[in-house]
PDB file of C-alpha atoms in Angstrom:
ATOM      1  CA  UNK A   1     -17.424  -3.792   6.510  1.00 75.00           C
ATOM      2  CA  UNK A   2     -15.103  -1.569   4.521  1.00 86.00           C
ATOM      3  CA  UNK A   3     -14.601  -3.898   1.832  1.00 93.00           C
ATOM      4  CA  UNK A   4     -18.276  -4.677   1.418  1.00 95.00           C
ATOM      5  CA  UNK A   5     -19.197  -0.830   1.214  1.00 95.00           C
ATOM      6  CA  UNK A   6     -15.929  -0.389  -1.163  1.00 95.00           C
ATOM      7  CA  UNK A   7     -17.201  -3.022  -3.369  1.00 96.00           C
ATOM      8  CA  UNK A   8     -21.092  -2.023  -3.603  1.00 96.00           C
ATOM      9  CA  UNK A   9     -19.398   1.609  -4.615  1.00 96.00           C
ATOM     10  CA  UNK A  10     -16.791   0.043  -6.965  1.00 96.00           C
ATOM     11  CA  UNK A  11     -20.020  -2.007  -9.180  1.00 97.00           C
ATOM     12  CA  UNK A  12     -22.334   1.026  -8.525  1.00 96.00           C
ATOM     13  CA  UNK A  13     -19.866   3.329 -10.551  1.00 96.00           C
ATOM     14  CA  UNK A  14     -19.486   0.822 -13.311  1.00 96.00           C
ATOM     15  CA  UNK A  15     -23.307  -0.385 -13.597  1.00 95.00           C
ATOM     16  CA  UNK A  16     -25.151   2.579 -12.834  1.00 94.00           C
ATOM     17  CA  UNK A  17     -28.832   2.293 -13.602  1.00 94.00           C
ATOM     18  CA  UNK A  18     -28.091  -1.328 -14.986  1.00 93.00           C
ATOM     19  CA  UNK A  19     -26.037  -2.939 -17.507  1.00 93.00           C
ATOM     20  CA  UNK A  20     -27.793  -2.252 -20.640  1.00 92.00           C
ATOM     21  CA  UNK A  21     -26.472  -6.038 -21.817  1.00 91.00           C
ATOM     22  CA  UNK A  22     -28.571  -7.436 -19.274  1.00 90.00           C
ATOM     23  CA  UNK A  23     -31.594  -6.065 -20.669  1.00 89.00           C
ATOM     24  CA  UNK A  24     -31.121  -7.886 -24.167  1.00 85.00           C
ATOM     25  CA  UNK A  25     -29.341 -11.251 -23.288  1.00 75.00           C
ATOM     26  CA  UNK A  26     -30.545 -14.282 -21.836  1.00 86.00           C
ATOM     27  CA  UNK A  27     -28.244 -15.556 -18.972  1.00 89.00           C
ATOM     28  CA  UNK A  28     -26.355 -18.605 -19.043  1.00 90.00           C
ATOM     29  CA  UNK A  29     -24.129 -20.443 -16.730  1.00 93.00           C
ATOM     30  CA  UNK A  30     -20.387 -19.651 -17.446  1.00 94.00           C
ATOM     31  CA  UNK A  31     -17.208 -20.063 -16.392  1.00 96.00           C
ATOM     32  CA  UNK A  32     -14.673 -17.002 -17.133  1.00 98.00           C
ATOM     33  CA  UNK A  33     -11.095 -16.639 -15.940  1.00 98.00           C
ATOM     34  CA  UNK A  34      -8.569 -14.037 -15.479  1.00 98.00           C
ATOM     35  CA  UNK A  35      -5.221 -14.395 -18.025  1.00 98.00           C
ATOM     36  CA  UNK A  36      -2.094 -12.688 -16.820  1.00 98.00           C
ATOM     37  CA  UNK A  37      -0.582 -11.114 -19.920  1.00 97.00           C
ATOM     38  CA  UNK A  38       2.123  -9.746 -17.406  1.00 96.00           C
ATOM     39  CA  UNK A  39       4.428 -11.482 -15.258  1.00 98.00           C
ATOM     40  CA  UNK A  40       3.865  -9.893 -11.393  1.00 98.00           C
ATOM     41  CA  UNK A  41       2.767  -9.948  -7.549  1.00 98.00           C
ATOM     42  CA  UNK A  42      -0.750 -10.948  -7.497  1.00 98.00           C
ATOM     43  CA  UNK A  43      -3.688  -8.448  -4.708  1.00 98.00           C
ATOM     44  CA  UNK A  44      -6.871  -8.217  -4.787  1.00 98.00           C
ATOM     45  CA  UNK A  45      -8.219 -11.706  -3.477  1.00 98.00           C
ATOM     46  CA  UNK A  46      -9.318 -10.886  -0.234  1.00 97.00           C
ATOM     47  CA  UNK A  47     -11.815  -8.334  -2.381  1.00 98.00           C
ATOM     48  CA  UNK A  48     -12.501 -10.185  -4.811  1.00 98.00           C
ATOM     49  CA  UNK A  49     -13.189 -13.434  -2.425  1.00 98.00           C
ATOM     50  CA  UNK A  50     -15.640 -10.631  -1.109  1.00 98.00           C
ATOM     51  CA  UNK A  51     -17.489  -9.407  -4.539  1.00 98.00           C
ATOM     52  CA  UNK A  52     -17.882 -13.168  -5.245  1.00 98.00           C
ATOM     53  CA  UNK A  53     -19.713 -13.897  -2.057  1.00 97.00           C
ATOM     54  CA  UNK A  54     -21.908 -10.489  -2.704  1.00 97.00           C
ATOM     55  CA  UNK A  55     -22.760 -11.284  -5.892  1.00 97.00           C
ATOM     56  CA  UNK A  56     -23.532 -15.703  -5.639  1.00 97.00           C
ATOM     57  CA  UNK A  57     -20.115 -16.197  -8.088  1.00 98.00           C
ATOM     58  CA  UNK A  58     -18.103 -19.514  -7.294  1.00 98.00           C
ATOM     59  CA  UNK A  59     -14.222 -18.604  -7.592  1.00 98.00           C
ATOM     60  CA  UNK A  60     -11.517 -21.134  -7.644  1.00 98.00           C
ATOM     61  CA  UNK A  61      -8.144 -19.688  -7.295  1.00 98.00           C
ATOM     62  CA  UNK A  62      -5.029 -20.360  -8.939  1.00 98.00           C
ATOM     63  CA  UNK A  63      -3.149 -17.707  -6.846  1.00 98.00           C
ATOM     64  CA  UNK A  64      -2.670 -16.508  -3.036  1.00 98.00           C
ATOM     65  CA  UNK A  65      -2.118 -12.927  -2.597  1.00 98.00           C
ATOM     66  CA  UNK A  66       1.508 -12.182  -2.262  1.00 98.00           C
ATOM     67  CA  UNK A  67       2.575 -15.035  -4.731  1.00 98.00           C
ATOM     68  CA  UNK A  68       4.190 -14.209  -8.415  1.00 98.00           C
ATOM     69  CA  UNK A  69       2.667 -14.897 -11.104  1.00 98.00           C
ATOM     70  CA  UNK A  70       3.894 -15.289 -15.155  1.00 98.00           C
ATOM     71  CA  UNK A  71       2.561 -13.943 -18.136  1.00 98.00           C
ATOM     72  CA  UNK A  72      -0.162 -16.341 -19.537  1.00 98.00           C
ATOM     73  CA  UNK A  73      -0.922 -18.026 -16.117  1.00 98.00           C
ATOM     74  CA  UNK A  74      -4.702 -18.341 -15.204  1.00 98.00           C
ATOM     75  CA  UNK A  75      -4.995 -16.998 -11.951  1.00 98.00           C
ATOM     76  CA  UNK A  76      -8.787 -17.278 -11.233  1.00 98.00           C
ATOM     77  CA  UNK A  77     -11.540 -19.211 -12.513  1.00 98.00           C
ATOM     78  CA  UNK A  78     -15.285 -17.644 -11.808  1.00 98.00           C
ATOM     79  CA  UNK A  79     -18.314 -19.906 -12.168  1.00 97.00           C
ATOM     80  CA  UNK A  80     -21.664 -18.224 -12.732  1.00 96.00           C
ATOM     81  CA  UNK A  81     -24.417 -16.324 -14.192  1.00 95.00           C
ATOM     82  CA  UNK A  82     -23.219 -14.875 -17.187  1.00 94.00           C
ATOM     83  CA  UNK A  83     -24.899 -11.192 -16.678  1.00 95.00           C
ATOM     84  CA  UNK A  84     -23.429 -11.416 -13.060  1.00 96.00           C
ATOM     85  CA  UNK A  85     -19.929 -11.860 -14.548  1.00 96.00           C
ATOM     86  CA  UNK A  86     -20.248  -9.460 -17.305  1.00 96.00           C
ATOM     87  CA  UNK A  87     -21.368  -6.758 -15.126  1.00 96.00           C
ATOM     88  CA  UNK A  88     -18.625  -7.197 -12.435  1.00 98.00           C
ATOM     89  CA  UNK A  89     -16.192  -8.357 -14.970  1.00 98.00           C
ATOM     90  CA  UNK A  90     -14.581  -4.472 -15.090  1.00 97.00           C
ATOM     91  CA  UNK A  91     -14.447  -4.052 -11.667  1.00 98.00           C
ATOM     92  CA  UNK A  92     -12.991  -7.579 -11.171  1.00 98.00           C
ATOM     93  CA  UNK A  93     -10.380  -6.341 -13.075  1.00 98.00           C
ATOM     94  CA  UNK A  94     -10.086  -3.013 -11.620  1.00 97.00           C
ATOM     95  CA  UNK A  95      -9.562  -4.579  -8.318  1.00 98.00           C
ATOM     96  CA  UNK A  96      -6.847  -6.717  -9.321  1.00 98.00           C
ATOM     97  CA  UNK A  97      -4.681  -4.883 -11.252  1.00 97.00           C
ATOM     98  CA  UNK A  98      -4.435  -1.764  -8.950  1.00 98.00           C
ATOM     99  CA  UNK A  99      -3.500  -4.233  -6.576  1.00 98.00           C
ATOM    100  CA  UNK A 100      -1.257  -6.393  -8.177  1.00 98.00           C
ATOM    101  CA  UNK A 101       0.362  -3.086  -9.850  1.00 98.00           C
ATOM    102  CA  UNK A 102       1.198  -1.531  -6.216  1.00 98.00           C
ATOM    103  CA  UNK A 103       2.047  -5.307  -5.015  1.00 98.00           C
ATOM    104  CA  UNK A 104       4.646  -6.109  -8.260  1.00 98.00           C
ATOM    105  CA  UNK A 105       6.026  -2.456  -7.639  1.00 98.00           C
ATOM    106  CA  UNK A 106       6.609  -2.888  -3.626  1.00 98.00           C
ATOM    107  CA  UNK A 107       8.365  -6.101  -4.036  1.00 98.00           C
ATOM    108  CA  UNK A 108      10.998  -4.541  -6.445  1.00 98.00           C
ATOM    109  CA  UNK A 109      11.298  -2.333  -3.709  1.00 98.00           C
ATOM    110  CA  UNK A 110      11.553  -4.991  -0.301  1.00 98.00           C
ATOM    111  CA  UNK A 111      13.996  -7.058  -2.768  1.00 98.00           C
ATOM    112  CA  UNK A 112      16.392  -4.208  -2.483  1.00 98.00           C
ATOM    113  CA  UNK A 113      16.216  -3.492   1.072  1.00 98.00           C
ATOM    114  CA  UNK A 114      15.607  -7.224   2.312  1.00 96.00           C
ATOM    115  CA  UNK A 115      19.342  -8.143   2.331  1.00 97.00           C
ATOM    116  CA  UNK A 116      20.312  -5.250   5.101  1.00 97.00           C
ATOM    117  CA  UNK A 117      17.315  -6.294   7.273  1.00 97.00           C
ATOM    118  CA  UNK A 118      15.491  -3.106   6.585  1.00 98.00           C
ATOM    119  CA  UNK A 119      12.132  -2.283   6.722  1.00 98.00           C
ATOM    120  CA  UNK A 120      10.243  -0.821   3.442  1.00 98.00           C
ATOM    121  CA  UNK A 121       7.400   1.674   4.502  1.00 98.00           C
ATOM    122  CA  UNK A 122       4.497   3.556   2.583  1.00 98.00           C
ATOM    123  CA  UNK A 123       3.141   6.669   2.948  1.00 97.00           C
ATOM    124  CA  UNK A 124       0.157   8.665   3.190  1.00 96.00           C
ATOM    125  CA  UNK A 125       0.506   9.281  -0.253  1.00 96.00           C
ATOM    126  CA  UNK A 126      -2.656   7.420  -1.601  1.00 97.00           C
ATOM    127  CA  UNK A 127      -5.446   8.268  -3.668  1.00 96.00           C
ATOM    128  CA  UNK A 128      -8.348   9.784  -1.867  1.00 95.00           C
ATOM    129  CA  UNK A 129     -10.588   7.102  -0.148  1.00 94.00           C
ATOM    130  CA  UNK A 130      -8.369   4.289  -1.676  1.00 96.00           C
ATOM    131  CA  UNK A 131      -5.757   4.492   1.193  1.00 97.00           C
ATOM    132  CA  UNK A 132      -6.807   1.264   2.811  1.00 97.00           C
ATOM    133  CA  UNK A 133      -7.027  -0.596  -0.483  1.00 98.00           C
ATOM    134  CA  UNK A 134      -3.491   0.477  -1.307  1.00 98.00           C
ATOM    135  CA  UNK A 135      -2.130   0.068   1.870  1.00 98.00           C
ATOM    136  CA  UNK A 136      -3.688  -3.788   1.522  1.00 98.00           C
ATOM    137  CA  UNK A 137      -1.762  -4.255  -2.031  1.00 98.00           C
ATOM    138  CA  UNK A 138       1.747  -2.615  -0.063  1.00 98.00           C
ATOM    139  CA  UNK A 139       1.300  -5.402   2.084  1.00 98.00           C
ATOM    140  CA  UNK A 140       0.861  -7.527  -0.405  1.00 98.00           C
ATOM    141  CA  UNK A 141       4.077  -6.946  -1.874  1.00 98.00           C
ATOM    142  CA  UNK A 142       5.790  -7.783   1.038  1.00 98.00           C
ATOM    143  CA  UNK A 143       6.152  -3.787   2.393  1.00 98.00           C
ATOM    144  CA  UNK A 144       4.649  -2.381   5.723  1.00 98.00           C
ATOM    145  CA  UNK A 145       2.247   0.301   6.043  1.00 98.00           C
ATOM    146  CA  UNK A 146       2.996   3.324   7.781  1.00 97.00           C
ATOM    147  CA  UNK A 147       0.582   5.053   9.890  1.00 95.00           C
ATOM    148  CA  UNK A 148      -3.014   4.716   8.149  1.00 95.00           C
ATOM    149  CA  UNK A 149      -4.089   8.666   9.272  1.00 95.00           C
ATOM    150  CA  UNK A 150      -3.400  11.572  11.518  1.00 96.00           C
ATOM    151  CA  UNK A 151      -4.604   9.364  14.812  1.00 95.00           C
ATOM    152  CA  UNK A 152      -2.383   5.996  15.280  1.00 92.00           C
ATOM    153  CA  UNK A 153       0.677   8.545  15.360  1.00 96.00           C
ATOM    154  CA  UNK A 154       2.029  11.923  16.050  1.00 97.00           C
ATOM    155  CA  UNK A 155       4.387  12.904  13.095  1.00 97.00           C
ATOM    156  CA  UNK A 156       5.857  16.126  13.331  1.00 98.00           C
ATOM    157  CA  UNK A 157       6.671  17.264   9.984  1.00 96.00           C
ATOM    158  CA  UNK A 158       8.554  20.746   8.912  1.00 95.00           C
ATOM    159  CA  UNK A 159       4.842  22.426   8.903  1.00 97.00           C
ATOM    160  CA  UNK A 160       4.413  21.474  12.186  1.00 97.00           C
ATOM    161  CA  UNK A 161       7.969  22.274  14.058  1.00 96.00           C
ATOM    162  CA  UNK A 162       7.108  25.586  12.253  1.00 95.00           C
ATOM    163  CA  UNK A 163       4.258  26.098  15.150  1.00 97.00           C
ATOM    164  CA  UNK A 164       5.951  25.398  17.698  1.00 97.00           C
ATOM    165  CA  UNK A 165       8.398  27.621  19.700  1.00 95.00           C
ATOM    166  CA  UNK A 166       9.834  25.007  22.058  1.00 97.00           C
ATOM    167  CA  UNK A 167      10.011  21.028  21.217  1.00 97.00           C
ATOM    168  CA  UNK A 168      11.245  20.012  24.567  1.00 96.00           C
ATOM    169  CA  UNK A 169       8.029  21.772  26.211  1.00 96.00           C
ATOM    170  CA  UNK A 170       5.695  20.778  23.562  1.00 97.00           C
ATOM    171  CA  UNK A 171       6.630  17.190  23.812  1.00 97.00           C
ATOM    172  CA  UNK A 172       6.068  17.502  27.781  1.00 96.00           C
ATOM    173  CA  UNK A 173       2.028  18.729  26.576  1.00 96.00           C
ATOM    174  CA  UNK A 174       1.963  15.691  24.170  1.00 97.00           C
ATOM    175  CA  UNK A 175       2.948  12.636  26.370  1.00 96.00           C
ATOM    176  CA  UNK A 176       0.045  14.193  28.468  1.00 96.00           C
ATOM    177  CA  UNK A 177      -2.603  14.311  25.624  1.00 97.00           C
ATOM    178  CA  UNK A 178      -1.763  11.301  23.365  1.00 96.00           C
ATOM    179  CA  UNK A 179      -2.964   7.823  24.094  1.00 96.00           C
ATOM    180  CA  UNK A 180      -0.257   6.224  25.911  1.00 95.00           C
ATOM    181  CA  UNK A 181       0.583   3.243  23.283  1.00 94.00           C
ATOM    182  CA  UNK A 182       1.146   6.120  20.231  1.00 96.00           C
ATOM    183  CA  UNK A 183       4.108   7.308  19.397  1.00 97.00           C
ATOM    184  CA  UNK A 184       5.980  10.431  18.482  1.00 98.00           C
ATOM    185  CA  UNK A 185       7.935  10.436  15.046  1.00 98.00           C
ATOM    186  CA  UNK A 186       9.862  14.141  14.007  1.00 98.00           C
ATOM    187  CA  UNK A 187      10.675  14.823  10.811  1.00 98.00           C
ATOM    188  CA  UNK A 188      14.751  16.241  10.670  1.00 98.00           C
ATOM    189  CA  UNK A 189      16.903  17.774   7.626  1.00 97.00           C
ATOM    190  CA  UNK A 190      20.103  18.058   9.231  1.00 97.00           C
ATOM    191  CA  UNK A 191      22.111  16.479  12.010  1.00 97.00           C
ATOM    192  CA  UNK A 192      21.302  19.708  14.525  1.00 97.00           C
ATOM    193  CA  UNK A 193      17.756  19.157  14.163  1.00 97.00           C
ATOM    194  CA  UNK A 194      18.076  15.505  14.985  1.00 98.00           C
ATOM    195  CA  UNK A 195      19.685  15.844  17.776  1.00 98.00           C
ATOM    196  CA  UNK A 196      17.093  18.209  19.043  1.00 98.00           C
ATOM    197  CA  UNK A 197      14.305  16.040  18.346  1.00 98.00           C
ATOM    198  CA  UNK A 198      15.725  13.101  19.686  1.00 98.00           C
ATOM    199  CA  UNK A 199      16.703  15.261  23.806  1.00 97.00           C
ATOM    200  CA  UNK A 200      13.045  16.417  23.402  1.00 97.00           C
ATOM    201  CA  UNK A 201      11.723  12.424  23.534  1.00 97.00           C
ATOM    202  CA  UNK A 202      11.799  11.277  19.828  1.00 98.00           C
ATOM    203  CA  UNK A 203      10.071   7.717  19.368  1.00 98.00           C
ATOM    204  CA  UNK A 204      11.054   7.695  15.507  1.00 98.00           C
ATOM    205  CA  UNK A 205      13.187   9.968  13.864  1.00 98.00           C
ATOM    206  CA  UNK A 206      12.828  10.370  10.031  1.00 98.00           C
ATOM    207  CA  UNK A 207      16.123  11.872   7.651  1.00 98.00           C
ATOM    208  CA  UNK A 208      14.176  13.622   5.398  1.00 97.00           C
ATOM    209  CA  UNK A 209      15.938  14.378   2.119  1.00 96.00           C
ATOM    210  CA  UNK A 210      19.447  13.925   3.546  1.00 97.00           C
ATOM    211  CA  UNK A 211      22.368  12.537   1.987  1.00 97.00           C
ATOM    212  CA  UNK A 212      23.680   9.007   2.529  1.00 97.00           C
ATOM    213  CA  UNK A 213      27.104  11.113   4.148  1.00 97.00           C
ATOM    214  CA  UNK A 214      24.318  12.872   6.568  1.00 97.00           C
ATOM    215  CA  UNK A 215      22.502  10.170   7.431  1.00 98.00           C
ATOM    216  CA  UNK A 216      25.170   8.023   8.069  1.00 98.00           C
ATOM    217  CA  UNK A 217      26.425  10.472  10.911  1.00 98.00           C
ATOM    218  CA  UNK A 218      22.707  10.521  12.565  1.00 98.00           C
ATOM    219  CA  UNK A 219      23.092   6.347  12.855  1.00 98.00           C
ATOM    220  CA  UNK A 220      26.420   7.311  14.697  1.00 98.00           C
ATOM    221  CA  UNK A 221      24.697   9.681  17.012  1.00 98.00           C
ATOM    222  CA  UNK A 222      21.817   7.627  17.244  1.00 98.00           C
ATOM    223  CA  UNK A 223      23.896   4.583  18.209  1.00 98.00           C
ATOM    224  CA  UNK A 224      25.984   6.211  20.626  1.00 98.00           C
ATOM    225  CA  UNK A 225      23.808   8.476  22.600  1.00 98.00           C
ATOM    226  CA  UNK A 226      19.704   7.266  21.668  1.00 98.00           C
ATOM    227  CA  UNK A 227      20.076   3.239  20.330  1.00 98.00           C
ATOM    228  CA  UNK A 228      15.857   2.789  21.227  1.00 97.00           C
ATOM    229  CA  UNK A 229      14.824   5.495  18.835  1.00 98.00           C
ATOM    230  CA  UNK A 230      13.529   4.230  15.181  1.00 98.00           C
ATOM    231  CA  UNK A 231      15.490   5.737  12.771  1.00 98.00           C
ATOM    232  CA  UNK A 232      13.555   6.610   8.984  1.00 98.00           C
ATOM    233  CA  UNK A 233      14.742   7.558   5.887  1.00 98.00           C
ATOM    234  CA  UNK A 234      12.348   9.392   3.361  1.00 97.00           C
ATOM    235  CA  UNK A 235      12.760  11.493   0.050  1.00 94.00           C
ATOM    236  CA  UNK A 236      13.378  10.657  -3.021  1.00 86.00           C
ATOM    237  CA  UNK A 237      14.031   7.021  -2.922  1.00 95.00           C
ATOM    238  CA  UNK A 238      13.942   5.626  -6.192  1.00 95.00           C
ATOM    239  CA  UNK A 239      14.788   1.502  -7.125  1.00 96.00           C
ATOM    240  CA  UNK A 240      17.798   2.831  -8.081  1.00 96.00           C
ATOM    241  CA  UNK A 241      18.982   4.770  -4.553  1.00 96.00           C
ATOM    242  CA  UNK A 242      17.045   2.428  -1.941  1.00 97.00           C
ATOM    243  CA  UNK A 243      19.560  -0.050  -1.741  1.00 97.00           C
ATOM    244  CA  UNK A 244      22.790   2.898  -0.827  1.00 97.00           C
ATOM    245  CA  UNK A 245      20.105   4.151   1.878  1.00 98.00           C
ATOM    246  CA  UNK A 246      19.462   0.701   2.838  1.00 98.00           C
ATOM    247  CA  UNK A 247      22.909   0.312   3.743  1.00 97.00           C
ATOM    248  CA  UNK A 248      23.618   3.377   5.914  1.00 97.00           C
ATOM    249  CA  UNK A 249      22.174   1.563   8.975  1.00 97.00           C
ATOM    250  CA  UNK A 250      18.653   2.960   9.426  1.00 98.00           C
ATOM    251  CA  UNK A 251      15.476   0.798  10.248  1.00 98.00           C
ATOM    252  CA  UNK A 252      13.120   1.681   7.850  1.00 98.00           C
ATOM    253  CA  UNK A 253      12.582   3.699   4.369  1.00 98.00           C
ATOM    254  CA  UNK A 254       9.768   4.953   3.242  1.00 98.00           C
ATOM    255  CA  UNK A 255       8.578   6.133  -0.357  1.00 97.00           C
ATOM    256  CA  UNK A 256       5.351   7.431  -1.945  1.00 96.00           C
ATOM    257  CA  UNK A 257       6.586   5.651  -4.797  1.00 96.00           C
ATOM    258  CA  UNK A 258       5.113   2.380  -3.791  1.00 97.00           C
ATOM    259  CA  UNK A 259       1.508   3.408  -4.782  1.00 97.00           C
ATOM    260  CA  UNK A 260       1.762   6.930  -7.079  1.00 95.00           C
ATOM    261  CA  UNK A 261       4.587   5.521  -9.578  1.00 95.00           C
ATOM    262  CA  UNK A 262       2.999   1.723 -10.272  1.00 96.00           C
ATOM    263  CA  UNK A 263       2.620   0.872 -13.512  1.00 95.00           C
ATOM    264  CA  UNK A 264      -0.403  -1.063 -14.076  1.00 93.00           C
ATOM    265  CA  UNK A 265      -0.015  -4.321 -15.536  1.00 94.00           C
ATOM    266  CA  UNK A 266      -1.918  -5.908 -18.434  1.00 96.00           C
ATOM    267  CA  UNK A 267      -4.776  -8.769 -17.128  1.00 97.00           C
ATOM    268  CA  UNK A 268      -7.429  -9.431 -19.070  1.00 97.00           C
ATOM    269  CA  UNK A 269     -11.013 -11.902 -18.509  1.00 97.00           C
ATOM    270  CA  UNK A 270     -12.100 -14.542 -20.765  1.00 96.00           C
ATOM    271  CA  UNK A 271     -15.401 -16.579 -20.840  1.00 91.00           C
ATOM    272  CA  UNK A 272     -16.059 -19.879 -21.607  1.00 82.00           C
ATOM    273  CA  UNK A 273     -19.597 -21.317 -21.403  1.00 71.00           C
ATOM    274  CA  UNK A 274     -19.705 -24.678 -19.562  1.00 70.00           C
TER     275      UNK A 274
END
């Protein structure tokens, strides 16, 4: 259902009262198709598999989401009413490059980390009522969401531990309150910190903005005294620093990066009449 409403708001923006084209030209059936001037990670299909069943197109794909794609490969070929697929033909667009941006992007990213068998993560970082669209086009790119919102996990970050005056009591409250199945993640700057979080009940424990020399002495502690907790990285990871971190021995980084620092990538639709 998200999708379908995400789509109708998508065209709505772009047509508004009616594509003023449509007024003047007669329609014809077409066939357009989508020309990668980049070379990248293809998202978008499972939206634009949607659009085309909204709107009566006929697609025929040249490309799975997830799969690479070169600079002048056709990706997509859309049959159709030729004012149906000049109206949509910017969002079409829209759609995939976003994703495909975020997609290429995140599997620099899992490339780096693959080798050490750790796990890349997203954030909440996302543009406002786009999360689940990004998150969709991290996936795509081979990375692993984090928690969507504030309800499929408690994460204590530094505003939060600023509230409260005793962890070990607070977490007693929360294992009362929270739905059994959730878990707890604290957010920790130093190795003091960590330990605390991790005697109060810690499910996942993220280094935030600690060095690779800090974080490799919270792996030791974690391995010798808590081995079941998750252990996170976050802060500043960059293509460049990811694989150091990677190495350290944690189970997971995370970056904002994956969605607010893609570069969109150049695709562009042509039409052909049949």
């Amino acid at each position: 259902m998200f999708k379908e409403k995400f789509i109708e708001a998508v065209v709505a923006e772009d047509v508004g009262r009616g594509d003023l084209f449509a007024r003047i030209n007669e329609s014809k059936e077409v066939r357009a198709y989508i020309l990668a001037k980049d070379d990248g990670v293809f998202a978008g299909r499972e939206y634009i598999d949607t659009m085309a069943k909204m709107y009566g197109l006929e697609l025929k794909w040249y490309v799975e989401d997830g799969e690479s794609f070169e600079k002048d490969d056709k990706l997509l070929y859309i049959f159709g009413d030729s004012k149906i697929i000049l109206s949509l033909e910017r969002s079409i667009l829209d759609i995939a490059l976003h994703a495909s941006s975020i997609a290429t992007l995140t599997a620099k990213f899992v490339a780096k980390v693959e080798p050490y068998g750790v796990k890349l993560l997203d954030t909440r970082k996302t543009r406002p009522l786009l999360r689940e669209f990004e998150k969709y086009a991290v996936r795509c790119g081979g990375g692993i969401n984090h928690r969507m919102g504030l309800d499929d996990c408690l994460m204590l970050k530094d505003t939060h531990l600023k509230t409260i005056d005793n962890l070990s009591e607070f977490m007693k409250e929360v294992r009362q309150k929270i739905p059994f199945t959730s878990k707890v993640e604290i957010e920790c700057e130093s190795l003091e910190m960590v330990q605390e979080a991790m005697g109060a009940g810690a499910d996942i424990v993220m280094c935030d903005n600690m060095s690779n020399v800090q974080i490799k002495e919270v792996v030791a502690f974690r391995n010798a005294n808590y081995p079941h907790i998750l252990l996170e990285a976050s802060g500043n990871v960059t293509l460049e620093t990811i694989e150091a971190i990677a190495q350290v021995g944690v189970d997971a980084i995370s970056s904002g990066s994956l969605i607010h620092q893609a570069n969109w990538i150049d695709l562009s639709m042509k039409m052909e009449e049949v």
